Amino acid sequence: MKKSGKKAVMYPLLAVVPALVVYTLFAVVPIVISFFYSFTDWNMERLYDSTFIGIKNYLELISNPVFLKSIGNTFLFAVSTTVLKTVVGFVLALALVKNLYGRGLMRAVFYAPCVISITVVGVLFKSILANRGLLNNALALMGLKWLSHDWLGSYGTAMGSVIFVETWMWAGFNMFIFLSGLQAIPQDYYESATLDGASAFEKFKHITMPLIVPSLTVVGTLSIAGGLKVFDIIYVITNGGPGFDTQVLSTYTYQSFSLGFLGESTAGSMILAVIVAAISFAMNRYLTKREVEM
């Protein structure tokens, strides 16, 4: 009996070992190595004989106006896309949770963008938004040439464009998470509220919103973390341009690494990792507490 009890305790621990080994090798070890090299003058000329320089890389970064601008752009992108993807996804879920004709097809249509290659999406929208692209040509054909604009050639429209594309791609993904949450709400609650004379708004406020918070926790955490780490859609559509106007932390560290400033780029990566972890955990904790309260 004692041996059987020990085996029962050891079995789950042994089952976790392979996952821990893989995670340690491919996640923990690279982070530790990057943290170490962020305090050195590691670069392409000193690839194997870098020296410790303390926090010099970090001081140079926070005094670099391009890096500071990339931090601002990262927060702008993350907050804007999180709000838009959450709101649009929730509205779509509310519409398509109803027993509508063709709702299965509509769900598939709205979900489709997030399974398309980001490179394909980026190239597609880059051709649409280019100075002589599809959008400006369509405006000219409709007699609205005065609305034509170099959409990727100025800060406001370039940043707005990548925010729009990100929202278009992932709102459907959030829609499915909200759909799962809405479908899990017992219909008895709504029937009881109807018998008590509650209006549609009251049912939404007192039943739907409190019980959808767990889904909101998942959507909010994934969206803010993904927005802070954004790289691919910015790189493909604007490459951080025009100039450095749409530069974000990930593209900044990538370009720094490409130029051979390896120590500086790892320092930037560490700053990005801390920001993502801190904000994601803080949001998750806040929303989780809201679940308990409601």
Short mmCIF file of C-alpha atoms in Angstrom, two decimals:
data_model
loop_
_atom_site.label_atom_id
_atom_site.label_comp_id
_atom_site.label_asym_id
_atom_site.label_seq_id
_atom_site.Cartn_x
_atom_site.Cartn_y
_atom_site.Cartn_z
CA MET A 1 0.00 0.00 0.00
CA LYS A 2 2.83 2.36 0.87
CA LYS A 3 4.60 1.64 -2.42
CA SER A 4 1.38 2.19 -4.34
CA GLY A 5 0.88 5.50 -2.53
CA LYS A 6 4.42 6.65 -3.39
CA LYS A 7 3.88 5.70 -7.04
CA ALA A 8 0.64 7.65 -7.12
CA VAL A 9 2.47 10.72 -5.81
CA MET A 10 5.53 10.33 -8.06
CA TYR A 11 3.63 9.66 -11.29
CA PRO A 12 2.36 13.24 -11.89
CA LEU A 13 5.76 14.64 -10.95
CA LEU A 14 7.53 12.38 -13.42
CA ALA A 15 4.99 13.25 -16.11
CA VAL A 16 5.85 16.94 -15.72
CA VAL A 17 9.63 16.43 -16.01
CA PRO A 18 9.83 16.33 -19.88
CA ALA A 19 7.82 19.56 -20.17
CA LEU A 20 9.97 21.26 -17.52
CA VAL A 21 13.17 20.18 -19.29
CA VAL A 22 12.00 21.47 -22.66
CA TYR A 23 10.69 24.74 -21.17
CA THR A 24 13.92 25.29 -19.25
CA LEU A 25 16.14 24.66 -22.29
CA PHE A 26 14.17 26.75 -24.75
CA ALA A 27 12.74 29.49 -22.52
CA VAL A 28 14.49 29.90 -19.18
CA VAL A 29 18.09 29.38 -20.38
CA PRO A 30 17.83 31.87 -23.30
CA ILE A 31 16.30 34.48 -20.98
CA VAL A 32 19.11 34.06 -18.44
CA ILE A 33 21.76 34.27 -21.18
CA SER A 34 20.11 37.36 -22.68
CA PHE A 35 19.94 39.00 -19.27
CA PHE A 36 23.68 38.43 -18.80
CA TYR A 37 24.64 39.76 -22.23
CA SER A 38 22.47 42.85 -21.80
CA PHE A 39 25.16 44.09 -19.37
CA THR A 40 28.02 43.61 -21.84
CA ASP A 41 29.39 45.37 -24.93
CA TRP A 42 28.53 42.32 -27.05
CA ASN A 43 28.53 43.12 -30.76
CA MET A 44 29.60 41.61 -34.07
CA GLU A 45 33.20 42.77 -33.61
CA ARG A 46 33.36 41.39 -30.04
CA LEU A 47 31.31 38.26 -30.62
CA TYR A 48 33.35 36.00 -28.34
CA ASP A 49 35.20 38.42 -26.04
CA SER A 50 32.53 40.81 -24.78
CA THR A 51 33.21 42.66 -21.53
CA PHE A 52 30.93 43.68 -18.67
CA ILE A 53 29.85 47.34 -18.88
CA GLY A 54 27.09 47.44 -16.26
CA ILE A 55 23.89 49.29 -17.11
CA LYS A 56 25.42 51.34 -19.91
CA ASN A 57 23.24 49.67 -22.56
CA TYR A 58 20.09 50.49 -20.58
CA LEU A 59 21.17 54.10 -20.06
CA GLU A 60 21.84 54.52 -23.77
CA LEU A 61 18.43 53.10 -24.60
CA ILE A 62 16.46 55.37 -22.30
CA SER A 63 18.35 58.38 -23.64
CA ASN A 64 17.64 57.40 -27.26
CA PRO A 65 14.62 59.35 -28.63
CA VAL A 66 13.85 56.61 -31.18
CA PHE A 67 13.68 54.00 -28.42
CA LEU A 68 11.42 56.22 -26.32
CA LYS A 69 9.19 56.78 -29.34
CA SER A 70 9.04 53.02 -29.89
CA ILE A 71 7.83 52.57 -26.30
CA GLY A 72 5.08 55.13 -26.86
CA ASN A 73 4.06 53.48 -30.13
CA THR A 74 4.04 50.07 -28.46
CA PHE A 75 1.65 51.24 -25.73
CA LEU A 76 -0.53 53.09 -28.24
CA PHE A 77 -0.77 50.02 -30.45
CA ALA A 78 -1.37 47.60 -27.55
CA VAL A 79 -4.08 49.67 -25.84
CA SER A 80 -5.87 50.63 -29.08
CA THR A 81 -5.94 47.11 -30.51
CA THR A 82 -6.93 45.55 -27.18
CA VAL A 83 -9.92 47.86 -26.84
CA LEU A 84 -10.98 47.51 -30.49
CA LYS A 85 -10.51 43.73 -30.70
CA THR A 86 -12.40 43.26 -27.44
CA VAL A 87 -15.31 45.53 -28.35
CA VAL A 88 -15.67 44.28 -31.94
CA GLY A 89 -15.29 40.65 -30.88
CA PHE A 90 -17.89 41.05 -28.14
CA VAL A 91 -20.39 42.77 -30.44
CA LEU A 92 -19.95 40.03 -33.06
CA ALA A 93 -20.41 37.36 -30.39
CA LEU A 94 -23.62 38.99 -29.12
CA ALA A 95 -24.97 39.08 -32.68
CA LEU A 96 -23.94 35.56 -33.69
CA VAL A 97 -24.90 33.77 -30.46
CA LYS A 98 -28.51 34.22 -31.55
CA ASN A 99 -30.23 31.64 -33.70
CA LEU A 100 -29.76 33.51 -36.97
CA TYR A 101 -29.94 32.04 -40.46
CA GLY A 102 -26.42 31.40 -41.78
CA ARG A 103 -24.72 32.18 -38.47
CA GLY A 104 -22.30 29.26 -38.96
CA LEU A 105 -21.12 30.76 -42.24
CA MET A 106 -20.83 34.24 -40.74
CA ARG A 107 -18.79 32.89 -37.82
CA ALA A 108 -16.42 31.23 -40.27
CA VAL A 109 -16.11 34.43 -42.32
CA PHE A 110 -15.26 36.57 -39.29
CA TYR A 111 -12.84 33.96 -37.96
CA ALA A 112 -11.06 33.42 -41.30
CA PRO A 113 -8.62 36.40 -41.15
CA CYS A 114 -6.78 35.04 -38.11
CA VAL A 115 -5.82 31.82 -39.92
CA ILE A 116 -4.34 33.66 -42.92
CA SER A 117 -0.57 34.10 -42.98
CA ILE A 118 0.41 37.45 -41.49
CA THR A 119 2.88 37.95 -44.34
CA VAL A 120 0.06 37.50 -46.87
CA VAL A 121 -2.18 39.90 -44.94
CA GLY A 122 0.63 42.46 -44.66
CA VAL A 123 1.48 42.35 -48.36
CA LEU A 124 -2.22 42.55 -49.27
CA PHE A 125 -2.92 45.62 -47.16
CA LYS A 126 0.36 47.23 -48.17
CA SER A 127 -0.78 47.04 -51.81
CA ILE A 128 -4.21 48.39 -50.85
CA LEU A 129 -2.90 51.32 -48.81
CA ALA A 130 0.06 52.28 -51.02
CA ASN A 131 0.12 55.75 -52.61
CA ARG A 132 -0.96 54.25 -55.94
CA GLY A 133 -2.74 51.32 -54.34
CA LEU A 134 -6.20 49.86 -54.64
CA LEU A 135 -7.84 52.22 -52.12
CA ASN A 136 -6.70 55.44 -53.80
CA ASN A 137 -7.58 54.05 -57.25
CA ALA A 138 -11.06 53.13 -56.01
CA LEU A 139 -11.55 56.61 -54.57
CA ALA A 140 -10.49 58.14 -57.89
CA LEU A 141 -12.97 55.96 -59.82
CA MET A 142 -15.78 57.09 -57.48
CA GLY A 143 -14.89 60.75 -58.05
CA LEU A 144 -13.45 61.10 -54.58
CA LYS A 145 -9.85 61.64 -55.58
CA TRP A 146 -9.63 64.51 -53.07
CA LEU A 147 -9.84 61.85 -50.33
CA SER A 148 -6.77 60.06 -51.68
CA HIS A 149 -3.83 59.97 -49.31
CA ASP A 150 -0.46 58.32 -48.88
CA TRP A 151 -1.88 56.15 -46.10
CA LEU A 152 1.47 54.66 -45.11
CA GLY A 153 3.42 57.88 -45.61
CA SER A 154 2.45 59.80 -42.47
CA TYR A 155 2.39 58.93 -38.79
CA GLY A 156 -1.35 59.19 -38.10
CA THR A 157 -2.60 57.16 -41.04
CA ALA A 158 0.28 54.65 -40.94
CA MET A 159 -0.26 53.83 -37.26
CA GLY A 160 -4.03 53.86 -37.75
CA SER A 161 -3.65 51.45 -40.66
CA VAL A 162 -1.67 48.83 -38.73
CA ILE A 163 -4.09 49.13 -35.79
CA PHE A 164 -7.00 48.57 -38.19
CA VAL A 165 -5.34 45.54 -39.80
CA GLU A 166 -4.54 43.99 -36.41
CA THR A 167 -8.16 44.49 -35.31
CA TRP A 168 -9.48 43.03 -38.58
CA MET A 169 -7.30 39.96 -38.17
CA TRP A 170 -7.99 39.04 -34.53
CA ALA A 171 -11.47 40.33 -33.67
CA GLY A 172 -12.89 37.05 -34.98
CA PHE A 173 -10.65 35.06 -32.65
CA ASN A 174 -11.93 37.05 -29.68
CA MET A 175 -15.46 36.56 -30.98
CA PHE A 176 -15.14 32.79 -30.55
CA ILE A 177 -13.86 33.14 -26.98
CA PHE A 178 -16.82 35.38 -26.12
CA LEU A 179 -19.18 32.99 -27.89
CA SER A 180 -17.99 30.17 -25.64
CA GLY A 181 -18.61 32.34 -22.59
CA LEU A 182 -22.08 33.42 -23.74
CA GLN A 183 -23.14 29.87 -24.56
CA ALA A 184 -22.04 28.72 -21.09
CA ILE A 185 -24.49 31.10 -19.37
CA PRO A 186 -27.56 29.07 -18.25
CA GLN A 187 -30.73 30.20 -20.02
CA ASP A 188 -32.62 29.77 -16.76
CA TYR A 189 -31.16 33.07 -15.57
CA TYR A 190 -32.65 34.95 -18.51
CA GLU A 191 -36.01 33.19 -18.19
CA SER A 192 -36.22 34.06 -14.49
CA ALA A 193 -35.29 37.67 -15.23
CA THR A 194 -37.98 37.83 -17.92
CA LEU A 195 -40.60 36.55 -15.47
CA ASP A 196 -39.50 39.26 -13.02
CA GLY A 197 -40.10 41.89 -15.70
CA ALA A 198 -36.45 42.74 -16.40
CA SER A 199 -35.73 44.65 -19.60
CA ALA A 200 -33.20 43.51 -22.20
CA PHE A 201 -30.69 46.08 -20.94
CA GLU A 202 -31.15 44.96 -17.32
CA LYS A 203 -30.54 41.33 -18.31
CA PHE A 204 -27.44 42.36 -20.21
CA LYS A 205 -26.14 44.45 -17.29
CA HIS A 206 -26.90 42.04 -14.44
CA ILE A 207 -26.52 38.64 -16.12
CA THR A 208 -24.47 38.78 -19.32
CA MET A 209 -21.76 41.23 -18.24
CA PRO A 210 -20.93 39.66 -14.85
CA LEU A 211 -20.84 36.11 -16.25
CA ILE A 212 -18.77 37.03 -19.31
CA VAL A 213 -15.88 38.35 -17.20
CA PRO A 214 -13.91 35.03 -17.31
CA SER A 215 -13.91 35.25 -21.12
CA LEU A 216 -12.96 38.91 -20.88
CA THR A 217 -9.99 37.92 -18.71
CA VAL A 218 -8.69 35.58 -21.42
CA VAL A 219 -9.34 38.04 -24.25
CA GLY A 220 -7.85 41.02 -22.40
CA THR A 221 -4.70 39.20 -21.28
CA LEU A 222 -4.00 37.66 -24.69
CA SER A 223 -4.72 40.91 -26.53
CA ILE A 224 -2.56 43.16 -24.36
CA ALA A 225 0.34 40.69 -24.37
CA GLY A 226 0.11 40.24 -28.15
CA GLY A 227 -0.13 44.00 -28.70
CA LEU A 228 2.94 44.73 -26.59
CA LYS A 229 4.96 42.05 -28.41
CA VAL A 230 3.78 43.03 -31.90
CA PHE A 231 6.39 42.66 -34.60
CA ASP A 232 5.23 40.88 -37.75
CA ILE A 233 2.38 43.11 -38.93
CA ILE A 234 4.41 46.29 -38.31
CA TYR A 235 7.48 44.83 -40.02
CA VAL A 236 5.59 43.67 -43.12
CA ILE A 237 3.38 46.75 -43.66
CA THR A 238 5.54 49.71 -42.59
CA ASN A 239 8.88 48.28 -41.38
CA GLY A 240 8.73 50.91 -38.64
CA GLY A 241 8.31 53.76 -41.11
CA PRO A 242 7.88 56.31 -42.41
CA GLY A 243 11.21 57.07 -40.78
CA PHE A 244 10.76 55.77 -37.24
CA ASP A 245 7.11 56.83 -36.90
CA THR A 246 5.63 53.33 -36.41
CA GLN A 247 8.66 51.80 -34.72
CA VAL A 248 7.73 49.55 -31.79
CA LEU A 249 9.93 47.81 -29.22
CA SER A 250 10.14 44.54 -31.15
CA THR A 251 11.10 46.16 -34.46
CA TYR A 252 13.60 48.42 -32.68
CA THR A 253 15.39 45.49 -31.03
CA TYR A 254 15.29 43.54 -34.30
CA GLN A 255 16.88 46.38 -36.25
CA SER A 256 19.44 46.96 -33.50
CA PHE A 257 20.35 43.27 -33.61
CA SER A 258 20.58 43.38 -37.42
CA LEU A 259 23.05 46.27 -37.19
CA GLY A 260 25.27 44.22 -34.89
CA PHE A 261 24.49 45.98 -31.60
CA LEU A 262 23.85 42.68 -29.85
CA GLY A 263 24.24 43.86 -26.25
CA GLU A 264 21.95 46.84 -26.79
CA SER A 265 19.32 44.72 -28.53
CA THR A 266 19.28 42.15 -25.71
CA ALA A 267 18.84 45.02 -23.24
CA GLY A 268 15.87 46.20 -25.29
CA SER A 269 14.49 42.68 -25.27
CA MET A 270 14.78 42.55 -21.48
CA ILE A 271 12.90 45.83 -21.14
CA LEU A 272 10.18 44.51 -23.45
CA ALA A 273 9.94 41.24 -21.51
CA VAL A 274 9.55 43.07 -18.20
CA ILE A 275 6.86 45.38 -19.63
CA VAL A 276 4.89 42.49 -21.14
CA ALA A 277 5.09 40.36 -18.00
CA ALA A 278 4.21 43.20 -15.61
CA ILE A 279 1.22 44.51 -17.57
CA SER A 280 -0.13 41.07 -18.52
CA PHE A 281 0.02 39.77 -14.94
CA ALA A 282 -1.46 42.99 -13.57
CA MET A 283 -4.39 42.89 -16.01
CA ASN A 284 -4.97 39.19 -15.43
CA ARG A 285 -4.98 39.68 -11.66
CA TYR A 286 -7.37 42.64 -11.85
CA LEU A 287 -9.84 40.85 -14.10
CA THR A 288 -9.61 37.63 -12.09
CA LYS A 289 -10.55 39.57 -8.96
CA ARG A 290 -13.53 40.99 -10.83
CA GLU A 291 -14.62 37.42 -11.53
CA VAL A 292 -14.59 36.66 -7.80
CA GLU A 293 -16.48 39.83 -6.90
CA MET A 294 -19.19 39.16 -9.42
#
